Every structure is written in structure tokens, then in C-alpha cells.
Amino acid sequence: MNKDEAERCINIARRCISEGNTEKAEKFLKKSLALHESAAARDLLEGLNQTPPSTSSPSSPPSSSSPPSSSTASQSATSETRKRANAGGGGTDSSSGKEATADMISAVNKVKGKKDYYTILGCSKTATESELKKAYRKLALALHPDKNCAPGANEAFKAVGNAYAVLSNSEKRARYDKYGLEDDSPSSSHRGHSHRYNRYYHDDEDISPEELFNMFFGGMQPNYRRGHRHTQFYSNYTRDQSTDANNASVISSLLQMSPLLLLILMSVLNSIFTEDPAWSYHRNGQYKVERATSWNSIRYYVKGDFTEKFTSQKILHLEYEIEKDYKQDLQIKCINNQRRKEQLMYQYRVTGNTRYRDYAESMDLASCKDYNNFKMPQYIRSNP
């Protein structure tokens, strides 16, 4: 514990040296040595205590010679101590005085320059949801700006957040697997690095990588500035709060789902007391006998006792309803395909991505042709 506190004092002293406050820096360096003896604190303190040699000449006239001012000595000591503080390579966080370690720089380099979201998270394209969460947790904790002070850590942290935001969403992930990054298209090659939010996958309402991090870790951030490890997320207090929140969430979810559960229960009860339909479009355990309608030869399946229960007049009415239902299905399919095609063409006009246009032009609109060519029989006037 004393060693951690001594290291914190050294970081504060380095920041004071950068700001030119040598008096305060000396105070914290002495405090660090009192807590734990270290070569770093000793070297910094010796740098502060060094004074530059006098440059006055004995042959100079008394009126022109004067001792060096205290500000000049302070600036010289500060300059030399800064060199000592920054020696040894690696980046330094000017706000916290922390030096970037080799692990910090390595974590940034693993993400830096990569465009593919799977590569950024270090996962395969077949990665499960739990594997994506595990990869994001590890990278987010390693790259969070409060912990990692290496150059480019902030951009790497954003890239990891953006990648997880897309791949954790099933719809966006499917779109990404199919089309890749929009930045790969010629019309958008001028937009720069693909780590920035891509409008094709990120809407204006999407949360930022920082908000995603806070939500992922239960709304709390690790207090790296004070030297605590991220395991303090899981203190007893946090676990108790998380348990209470989970219990409340379960109760709230059950209350919200109660209408749906009631609907399911009513559907089950209705299926128990309701007679099975007379026909089906698909062959299954009950509907094994194949038939076709009298007008447009629409295939349907019935039970074995169908002809015993239905007269010829009832069968005509039934087949009329089958053809009417079939035509409505064709109409719905036609409308959906036309809307989909219009959406793709709109995306092509907005983004200039020719893949949208090619996909739209290749769409099969056979359902529209079938619907237009489908002729319904004359209505059966007499009821069965």
C-alpha cells in the first residue's frame, strides 16, 4: 500500500515539475521517500536540489556583476528535472503524469490501423455473443483513456467501442457481414479512417464509445487516476447494488411481459377448444391428402376424412377461399419486394454505393407478375 502511495506522489511531483512548481514537487518527492525508498524519487529530488554554477567573472566591474536570480535557477532546475522525468522512452500523460508502459503501447498497436471490426476485437467472424463481450471487456479496460496514456489510446478505445456496437447488434452485424464497411466503396474513400463512426452502421441516436463503456460496466468507471485496479468494480457494495438492480429488472420485465404471457395463454386455450382448420398449404402429420383447387390449381392438403365431412358445394366454397387467400399472399409479397427495391435504390442515390443498385436490379419480382396474372373465379352465390 505504501509503495502505491509513494508512486502516486512521484506522479504528482512530475506534474508539478512540468508546471514549474518545484517547491511543491520537492514536498511530494520527500513524502514519497518517506513512504517507500525508490531510485526514481531520489533522482528527481537530486535534480531539484542541483543549482547551476556561477557565471560571474572576477575581472568584471562590481556594477555589472550580479548573482543569478532565483527564477533563473528555478527554471534551470526545472528544465533538467523534466529531462530526468521524461527519460526512458514511452509517452507521458501530461494531465496525470503517468508514463506509458510497454503493455499500454502494445495494446494500442494491436488496434491501431485496423479497419475490420472482427480484427479490431480479435475475434473470428463466427464468434458468439459471449466471445464478443469477453473480447470487448478486455480491450476496453486496457485502452480506456483513464488507464492507458499511450499515444493513440483514445482513438483505439473509440475504435473498439464502435466495433462492438456494430457486432453486438444482430441486424447491424448481418449487414456488416454482407456489405462490409461503407468506407471501402469508391464514393466514400475520401472520408478518412474507418474507425470514426460510419453513418451506414451508426445512427445519430447511437451512444458514444464512452457511454457504451459505462453501460457495459454497470454505469461506473474504474478510478484509474488514483492507481486502483479495475477489480474494484466488483467490490461488495457494487455487487449488492448490482443484485438489487437485477432483482428489480426481473420484476419489471415480468410485469412488462404479463400482457404477452396472457396472450400466449389465451392462444393455447383457444387451440385446445377450437377445431382444426379444414386445409393447409403444407403437408404434415394431419394433412396428408393432396388436392388442387378447381380454377387455378392451387395445391392444398386435407385430412383423410375430408370428403366425408364436406359436400361438393362446401368444397367449392372452401376452394374459393383458398384462392382468395393465395392471391392476398401474392399481393403482400409483391408489395414487400417493391418496397425493399425502392429502399435499396434510395440508399444508392444517397450513398452512391453501386452494390445497392445491383442488388435492387437483381431482385426477383415474380410475385408481382403472378399477382397481376392471377384471375379469381366468379363468386359462389349460394352459401354452403
CSV table of C-alpha atoms in Angstrom, one decimal:
chain,number,residue,atom,x,y,z
A,1,MET,CA,0.0,0.0,0.0
A,2,ASN,CA,2.9,2.4,0.9
A,3,LYS,CA,4.5,1.6,-2.4
A,4,ASP,CA,1.4,2.6,-4.4
A,5,GLU,CA,1.0,5.8,-2.4
A,6,ALA,CA,4.7,6.6,-3.0
A,7,GLU,CA,4.3,6.1,-6.7
A,8,ARG,CA,1.3,8.4,-6.7
A,9,CYS,CA,3.4,11.1,-5.0
A,10,ILE,CA,6.1,10.7,-7.7
A,11,ASN,CA,3.5,11.2,-10.4
A,12,ILE,CA,2.2,14.3,-8.7
A,13,ALA,CA,5.7,15.6,-8.4
A,14,ARG,CA,6.4,15.1,-12.1
A,15,ARG,CA,3.3,17.0,-12.9
A,16,CYS,CA,4.4,19.9,-10.6
A,17,ILE,CA,7.8,19.9,-12.3
A,18,SER,CA,6.1,20.2,-15.7
A,19,GLU,CA,4.1,23.2,-14.4
A,20,GLY,CA,7.2,24.8,-13.0
A,21,ASN,CA,6.2,24.4,-9.3
A,22,THR,CA,9.4,22.9,-8.0
A,23,GLU,CA,8.6,23.7,-4.3
A,24,LYS,CA,5.5,21.6,-4.4
A,25,ALA,CA,7.3,18.9,-6.4
A,26,GLU,CA,10.1,18.7,-3.7
A,27,LYS,CA,7.4,18.3,-1.0
A,28,PHE,CA,5.8,15.3,-2.7
A,29,LEU,CA,9.2,13.7,-3.5
A,30,LYS,CA,10.2,13.8,0.1
A,31,LYS,CA,6.8,12.3,1.1
A,32,SER,CA,7.4,9.5,-1.5
A,33,LEU,CA,10.8,8.7,0.0
A,34,ALA,CA,9.3,8.6,3.5
A,35,LEU,CA,6.7,6.1,2.4
A,36,HIS,CA,9.0,3.9,0.2
A,37,GLU,CA,12.6,4.3,-0.9
A,38,SER,CA,12.9,4.4,-4.7
A,39,ALA,CA,15.6,5.4,-7.2
A,40,ALA,CA,13.1,7.4,-9.3
A,41,ALA,CA,12.1,9.7,-6.4
A,42,ARG,CA,15.8,10.0,-5.3
A,43,ASP,CA,16.9,11.0,-8.8
A,44,LEU,CA,14.1,13.6,-9.2
A,45,LEU,CA,14.9,15.1,-5.8
A,46,GLU,CA,18.6,15.4,-6.6
A,47,GLY,CA,17.7,17.1,-9.9
A,48,LEU,CA,15.7,19.7,-8.0
A,49,ASN,CA,18.4,20.3,-5.5
A,50,GLN,CA,21.1,20.9,-8.1
A,51,THR,CA,22.0,24.6,-8.7
A,52,PRO,CA,23.7,25.9,-11.8
A,53,PRO,CA,27.4,27.1,-11.3
A,54,SER,CA,28.0,30.9,-11.1
A,55,THR,CA,28.9,32.5,-14.4
A,56,SER,CA,30.2,35.8,-13.0
A,57,SER,CA,33.8,36.8,-13.8
A,58,PRO,CA,36.1,38.2,-11.1
A,59,SER,CA,37.5,40.7,-13.6
A,60,SER,CA,34.1,42.2,-14.3
A,61,PRO,CA,33.4,45.5,-12.6
A,62,PRO,CA,31.3,45.4,-9.5
A,63,SER,CA,28.5,47.4,-11.1
A,64,SER,CA,27.9,45.0,-13.9
A,65,SER,CA,28.1,41.7,-11.9
A,66,SER,CA,25.2,40.3,-10.1
A,67,PRO,CA,24.2,36.9,-8.7
A,68,PRO,CA,21.8,34.7,-10.7
A,69,SER,CA,18.2,35.4,-9.9
A,70,SER,CA,16.1,32.7,-8.1
A,71,SER,CA,13.8,32.4,-11.1
A,72,THR,CA,16.7,31.6,-13.4
A,73,ALA,CA,17.9,28.9,-11.0
A,74,SER,CA,14.4,27.5,-10.7
A,75,GLN,CA,13.9,27.4,-14.5
A,76,SER,CA,17.3,25.6,-14.9
A,77,ALA,CA,16.5,23.1,-12.3
A,78,THR,CA,13.0,22.6,-13.7
A,79,SER,CA,14.4,22.0,-17.2
A,80,GLU,CA,16.9,19.5,-16.0
A,81,THR,CA,14.4,17.6,-13.9
A,82,ARG,CA,11.9,17.5,-16.8
A,83,LYS,CA,14.6,15.7,-18.8
A,84,ARG,CA,15.1,13.2,-16.0
A,85,ALA,CA,11.3,12.7,-15.5
A,86,ASN,CA,10.8,12.0,-19.2
A,87,ALA,CA,13.9,9.8,-19.7
A,88,GLY,CA,13.4,6.2,-20.5
A,89,GLY,CA,11.2,6.5,-23.6
A,90,GLY,CA,7.4,6.0,-23.9
A,91,GLY,CA,4.6,8.5,-23.8
A,92,THR,CA,3.6,10.5,-20.8
A,93,ASP,CA,0.1,11.7,-19.8
A,94,SER,CA,0.5,15.4,-19.2
A,95,SER,CA,-2.7,15.6,-17.1
A,96,SER,CA,-1.9,12.7,-14.7
A,97,GLY,CA,1.9,12.5,-15.0
A,98,LYS,CA,1.7,8.7,-15.8
A,99,GLU,CA,4.2,7.2,-18.2
A,100,ALA,CA,3.0,4.8,-20.9
A,101,THR,CA,4.3,1.3,-20.3
A,102,ALA,CA,5.2,-1.2,-23.0
A,103,ASP,CA,1.9,-3.1,-22.4
A,104,MET,CA,-0.1,0.1,-23.0
A,105,ILE,CA,1.7,0.8,-26.2
A,106,SER,CA,1.3,-2.8,-27.3
A,107,ALA,CA,-2.4,-2.7,-26.6
A,108,VAL,CA,-2.8,0.4,-28.8
A,109,ASN,CA,-0.7,-1.0,-31.6
A,110,LYS,CA,-2.9,-4.1,-31.8
A,111,VAL,CA,-5.9,-1.9,-32.7
A,112,LYS,CA,-4.2,1.0,-34.5
A,113,GLY,CA,-4.5,1.0,-38.3
A,114,LYS,CA,-7.1,-1.9,-38.4
A,115,LYS,CA,-10.4,-1.4,-40.2
A,116,ASP,CA,-12.2,-4.7,-39.9
A,117,TYR,CA,-14.3,-4.9,-36.8
A,118,TYR,CA,-13.6,-8.5,-36.2
A,119,THR,CA,-9.8,-7.9,-36.4
A,120,ILE,CA,-10.1,-4.9,-34.0
A,121,LEU,CA,-11.8,-7.1,-31.4
A,122,GLY,CA,-9.5,-10.1,-32.2
A,123,CYS,CA,-12.4,-12.4,-32.9
A,124,SER,CA,-13.4,-14.6,-35.8
A,125,LYS,CA,-16.5,-14.0,-38.0
A,126,THR,CA,-18.2,-17.0,-36.2
A,127,ALA,CA,-17.6,-15.5,-32.8
A,128,THR,CA,-20.6,-15.9,-30.4
A,129,GLU,CA,-22.1,-13.1,-28.4
A,130,SER,CA,-20.3,-14.2,-25.2
A,131,GLU,CA,-16.9,-14.2,-27.1
A,132,LEU,CA,-17.5,-10.7,-28.4
A,133,LYS,CA,-18.4,-9.5,-24.9
A,134,LYS,CA,-15.2,-11.1,-23.5
A,135,ALA,CA,-13.0,-9.5,-26.1
A,136,TYR,CA,-14.6,-6.1,-25.7
A,137,ARG,CA,-14.3,-6.2,-21.9
A,138,LYS,CA,-10.6,-7.0,-22.1
A,139,LEU,CA,-9.8,-4.4,-24.8
A,140,ALA,CA,-12.0,-1.6,-23.3
A,141,LEU,CA,-10.3,-2.0,-19.9
A,142,ALA,CA,-6.8,-2.0,-21.4
A,143,LEU,CA,-7.4,1.1,-23.7
A,144,HIS,CA,-9.6,3.3,-21.5
A,145,PRO,CA,-8.1,6.8,-21.6
A,146,ASP,CA,-8.1,6.9,-17.7
A,147,LYS,CA,-5.8,3.9,-17.7
A,148,ASN,CA,-3.9,3.9,-20.9
A,149,CYS,CA,-1.8,7.1,-21.5
A,150,ALA,CA,0.0,5.8,-24.6
A,151,PRO,CA,-0.4,8.0,-27.8
A,152,GLY,CA,-3.4,6.9,-29.8
A,153,ALA,CA,-5.1,5.2,-26.9
A,154,ASN,CA,-8.2,7.4,-27.2
A,155,GLU,CA,-8.7,6.6,-30.9
A,156,ALA,CA,-8.1,2.9,-30.2
A,157,PHE,CA,-10.7,2.9,-27.4
A,158,LYS,CA,-13.2,4.6,-29.8
A,159,ALA,CA,-12.5,2.0,-32.5
A,160,VAL,CA,-13.1,-0.9,-30.1
A,161,GLY,CA,-16.3,0.7,-28.9
A,162,ASN,CA,-17.6,1.2,-32.5
A,163,ALA,CA,-16.7,-2.3,-33.5
A,164,TYR,CA,-18.6,-3.8,-30.5
A,165,ALA,CA,-21.6,-1.5,-31.1
A,166,VAL,CA,-22.0,-3.0,-34.6
A,167,LEU,CA,-21.2,-6.6,-33.9
A,168,SER,CA,-23.3,-6.9,-30.8
A,169,ASN,CA,-26.3,-5.8,-32.8
A,170,SER,CA,-27.6,-8.8,-34.8
A,171,GLU,CA,-29.1,-6.6,-37.6
A,172,LYS,CA,-26.1,-4.4,-38.0
A,173,ARG,CA,-23.7,-7.4,-37.8
A,174,ALA,CA,-25.6,-9.2,-40.6
A,175,ARG,CA,-25.5,-6.0,-42.7
A,176,TYR,CA,-21.7,-5.7,-42.0
A,177,ASP,CA,-21.0,-9.3,-42.8
A,178,LYS,CA,-22.8,-8.9,-46.1
A,179,TYR,CA,-21.6,-5.4,-47.3
A,180,GLY,CA,-18.5,-4.7,-45.1
A,181,LEU,CA,-17.5,-1.1,-44.4
A,182,GLU,CA,-19.1,1.6,-46.5
A,183,ASP,CA,-15.7,3.3,-46.4
A,184,ASP,CA,-14.5,0.6,-48.7
A,185,SER,CA,-16.6,1.9,-51.6
A,186,PRO,CA,-15.1,4.4,-54.1
A,187,SER,CA,-17.7,7.1,-53.3
A,188,SER,CA,-16.6,7.2,-49.7
A,189,SER,CA,-12.9,6.7,-49.9
A,190,HIS,CA,-12.2,10.3,-49.0
A,191,ARG,CA,-13.8,10.1,-45.6
A,192,GLY,CA,-10.6,9.0,-43.9
A,193,HIS,CA,-10.1,6.4,-41.2
A,194,SER,CA,-12.9,3.8,-40.9
A,195,HIS,CA,-12.6,3.9,-37.1
A,196,ARG,CA,-14.7,7.0,-36.9
A,197,TYR,CA,-18.5,6.4,-36.7
A,198,ASN,CA,-19.7,5.2,-40.1
A,199,ARG,CA,-23.2,6.5,-40.9
A,200,TYR,CA,-24.0,3.2,-42.5
A,201,TYR,CA,-23.9,1.4,-39.2
A,202,HIS,CA,-24.1,4.2,-36.6
A,203,ASP,CA,-27.1,6.5,-36.4
A,204,ASP,CA,-27.2,9.9,-34.7
A,205,GLU,CA,-29.1,8.3,-31.8
A,206,ASP,CA,-26.3,5.8,-31.2
A,207,ILE,CA,-24.4,6.0,-27.9
A,208,SER,CA,-20.8,7.1,-27.9
A,209,PRO,CA,-17.9,4.6,-27.0
A,210,GLU,CA,-17.7,6.2,-23.6
A,211,GLU,CA,-21.4,5.7,-22.9
A,212,LEU,CA,-21.2,2.2,-24.2
A,213,PHE,CA,-18.3,1.5,-21.7
A,214,ASN,CA,-20.3,3.0,-18.8
A,215,MET,CA,-23.4,0.9,-19.7
A,216,PHE,CA,-21.3,-2.3,-20.2
A,217,PHE,CA,-19.7,-2.0,-16.8
A,218,GLY,CA,-22.9,-1.1,-14.9
A,219,GLY,CA,-22.7,2.7,-15.2
A,220,MET,CA,-19.4,3.0,-13.2
A,221,GLN,CA,-15.9,3.9,-14.4
A,222,PRO,CA,-12.7,2.4,-12.9
A,223,ASN,CA,-10.8,5.1,-10.9
A,224,TYR,CA,-7.5,4.6,-12.7
A,225,ARG,CA,-6.3,8.1,-11.8
A,226,ARG,CA,-5.9,7.0,-8.2
A,227,GLY,CA,-4.0,3.9,-9.0
A,228,HIS,CA,-6.8,1.5,-8.2
A,229,ARG,CA,-7.2,-1.7,-10.3
A,230,HIS,CA,-10.3,-2.3,-12.3
A,231,THR,CA,-11.2,-5.2,-9.9
A,232,GLN,CA,-12.6,-2.6,-7.6
A,233,PHE,CA,-15.6,-2.6,-9.9
A,234,TYR,CA,-16.6,-5.7,-8.1
A,235,SER,CA,-16.4,-4.6,-4.5
A,236,ASN,CA,-19.1,-5.8,-2.1
A,237,TYR,CA,-21.1,-2.6,-2.4
A,238,THR,CA,-21.2,-2.8,-6.2
A,239,ARG,CA,-22.2,-6.4,-6.0
A,240,ASP,CA,-25.0,-5.6,-3.6
A,241,GLN,CA,-26.2,-2.8,-5.8
A,242,SER,CA,-26.0,-5.0,-8.9
A,243,THR,CA,-28.0,-7.7,-7.2
A,244,ASP,CA,-30.7,-5.3,-6.2
A,245,ALA,CA,-30.8,-3.8,-9.7
A,246,ASN,CA,-31.0,-7.3,-11.3
A,247,ASN,CA,-33.9,-8.3,-9.0
A,248,ALA,CA,-35.8,-5.1,-9.8
A,249,SER,CA,-35.1,-5.6,-13.5
A,250,VAL,CA,-36.5,-9.2,-13.4
A,251,ILE,CA,-39.7,-8.0,-11.7
A,252,SER,CA,-40.1,-5.1,-14.1
A,253,SER,CA,-39.6,-7.5,-17.1
A,254,LEU,CA,-42.2,-9.9,-15.8
A,255,LEU,CA,-44.7,-7.0,-15.4
A,256,GLN,CA,-44.0,-5.8,-18.9
A,257,MET,CA,-44.3,-9.3,-20.3
A,258,SER,CA,-47.6,-10.1,-18.5
A,259,PRO,CA,-49.8,-9.0,-21.4
A,260,LEU,CA,-47.8,-11.2,-23.8
A,261,LEU,CA,-47.9,-14.1,-21.4
A,262,LEU,CA,-51.7,-13.7,-21.1
A,263,LEU,CA,-52.0,-13.6,-24.9
A,264,ILE,CA,-50.0,-16.8,-25.2
A,265,LEU,CA,-52.1,-18.5,-22.5
A,266,MET,CA,-55.3,-17.5,-24.3
A,267,SER,CA,-53.9,-18.8,-27.6
A,268,VAL,CA,-53.1,-22.1,-26.1
A,269,LEU,CA,-56.5,-22.4,-24.5
A,270,ASN,CA,-58.1,-21.4,-27.8
A,271,SER,CA,-56.2,-24.0,-29.7
A,272,ILE,CA,-57.4,-26.7,-27.3
A,273,PHE,CA,-61.0,-25.9,-27.6
A,274,THR,CA,-61.0,-24.8,-31.3
A,275,GLU,CA,-61.5,-27.2,-34.2
A,276,ASP,CA,-58.5,-27.7,-36.5
A,277,PRO,CA,-58.7,-25.9,-39.9
A,278,ALA,CA,-60.0,-27.9,-42.8
A,279,TRP,CA,-56.9,-27.5,-45.0
A,280,SER,CA,-53.3,-26.5,-45.1
A,281,TYR,CA,-50.8,-25.3,-47.7
A,282,HIS,CA,-48.2,-27.7,-46.4
A,283,ARG,CA,-48.2,-31.5,-45.9
A,284,ASN,CA,-47.8,-32.5,-42.3
A,285,GLY,CA,-48.8,-35.2,-39.8
A,286,GLN,CA,-52.6,-34.4,-40.1
A,287,TYR,CA,-52.9,-33.1,-43.6
A,288,LYS,CA,-51.6,-35.8,-45.9
A,289,VAL,CA,-54.1,-35.9,-48.8
A,290,GLU,CA,-53.1,-33.6,-51.6
A,291,ARG,CA,-55.7,-31.7,-53.6
A,292,ALA,CA,-55.8,-28.8,-56.0
A,293,THR,CA,-58.4,-26.0,-56.5
A,294,SER,CA,-60.8,-26.3,-59.4
A,295,TRP,CA,-59.9,-22.9,-61.1
A,296,ASN,CA,-56.2,-22.1,-60.7
A,297,SER,CA,-54.9,-25.5,-59.5
A,298,ILE,CA,-53.6,-24.2,-56.1
A,299,ARG,CA,-52.2,-27.1,-54.2
A,300,TYR,CA,-53.5,-27.7,-50.7
A,301,TYR,CA,-53.7,-30.6,-48.2
A,302,VAL,CA,-56.5,-32.1,-46.2
A,303,LYS,CA,-57.2,-34.8,-43.7
A,304,GLY,CA,-58.2,-38.3,-44.7
A,305,ASP,CA,-61.9,-37.8,-43.8
A,306,PHE,CA,-62.2,-34.6,-45.8
A,307,THR,CA,-64.7,-35.9,-48.4
A,308,GLU,CA,-66.8,-37.4,-45.7
A,309,LYS,CA,-67.3,-34.1,-43.9
A,310,PHE,CA,-67.6,-31.8,-46.8
A,311,THR,CA,-70.2,-31.8,-49.6
A,312,SER,CA,-69.2,-30.8,-53.2
A,313,GLN,CA,-70.8,-27.4,-52.6
A,314,LYS,CA,-68.9,-26.8,-49.4
A,315,ILE,CA,-65.7,-27.9,-51.2
A,316,LEU,CA,-66.3,-25.2,-53.9
A,317,HIS,CA,-66.7,-22.5,-51.3
A,318,LEU,CA,-63.6,-23.8,-49.5
A,319,GLU,CA,-61.5,-23.7,-52.7
A,320,TYR,CA,-62.8,-20.2,-53.5
A,321,GLU,CA,-61.5,-19.0,-50.1
A,322,ILE,CA,-58.2,-20.8,-50.7
A,323,GLU,CA,-57.7,-19.0,-54.0
A,324,LYS,CA,-58.7,-15.7,-52.4
A,325,ASP,CA,-56.2,-16.2,-49.6
A,326,TYR,CA,-53.5,-17.2,-52.1
A,327,LYS,CA,-54.0,-14.1,-54.1
A,328,GLN,CA,-53.7,-11.9,-51.0
A,329,ASP,CA,-50.4,-13.6,-50.2
A,330,LEU,CA,-49.1,-12.8,-53.7
A,331,GLN,CA,-50.2,-9.2,-53.2
A,332,ILE,CA,-48.4,-8.9,-49.8
A,333,LYS,CA,-45.2,-10.4,-51.3
A,334,CYS,CA,-45.3,-8.1,-54.2
A,335,ILE,CA,-45.7,-5.0,-52.1
A,336,ASN,CA,-42.9,-6.0,-49.7
A,337,ASN,CA,-40.5,-6.7,-52.6
A,338,GLN,CA,-41.3,-3.4,-54.3
A,339,ARG,CA,-40.7,-1.5,-51.0
A,340,ARG,CA,-37.4,-3.3,-50.5
A,341,LYS,CA,-36.3,-2.4,-54.0
A,342,GLU,CA,-37.3,1.2,-53.5
A,343,GLN,CA,-35.3,1.3,-50.2
A,344,LEU,CA,-32.2,-0.1,-51.9
A,345,MET,CA,-32.4,2.4,-54.8
A,346,TYR,CA,-32.8,5.3,-52.3
A,347,GLN,CA,-29.7,4.1,-50.4
A,348,TYR,CA,-27.9,4.0,-53.8
A,349,ARG,CA,-28.9,7.6,-54.6
A,350,VAL,CA,-27.8,8.8,-51.1
A,351,THR,CA,-24.5,6.9,-50.8
A,352,GLY,CA,-23.5,6.3,-54.4
A,353,ASN,CA,-22.8,2.7,-53.4
A,354,THR,CA,-23.4,0.7,-56.6
A,355,ARG,CA,-23.9,-2.5,-54.6
A,356,TYR,CA,-27.3,-1.2,-53.5
A,357,ARG,CA,-28.3,-0.6,-57.1
A,358,ASP,CA,-27.0,-4.0,-58.3
A,359,TYR,CA,-28.9,-5.8,-55.6
A,360,ALA,CA,-32.1,-3.9,-56.3
A,361,GLU,CA,-31.9,-4.7,-60.0
A,362,SER,CA,-31.3,-8.4,-59.4
A,363,MET,CA,-34.4,-8.8,-57.1
A,364,ASP,CA,-37.0,-11.2,-58.3
A,365,LEU,CA,-40.4,-9.6,-58.6
A,366,ALA,CA,-42.1,-12.8,-59.8
A,367,SER,CA,-44.8,-12.5,-57.1
A,368,CYS,CA,-46.0,-9.2,-58.7
A,369,LYS,CA,-46.3,-10.9,-62.1
A,370,ASP,CA,-48.1,-13.8,-60.6
A,371,TYR,CA,-50.5,-11.5,-58.8
A,372,ASN,CA,-51.3,-9.5,-61.9
A,373,ASN,CA,-51.9,-12.7,-63.9
A,374,PHE,CA,-54.0,-14.4,-61.2
A,375,LYS,CA,-57.7,-14.5,-62.1
A,376,MET,CA,-60.2,-15.2,-59.4
A,377,PRO,CA,-63.3,-17.3,-60.2
A,378,GLN,CA,-66.8,-15.9,-60.1
A,379,TYR,CA,-68.2,-15.7,-56.6
A,380,ILE,CA,-70.2,-18.6,-55.5
A,381,ARG,CA,-73.6,-17.1,-54.8
A,382,SER,CA,-75.3,-19.8,-52.7
A,383,ASN,CA,-73.9,-20.4,-49.3
A,384,PRO,CA,-73.0,-23.9,-48.2
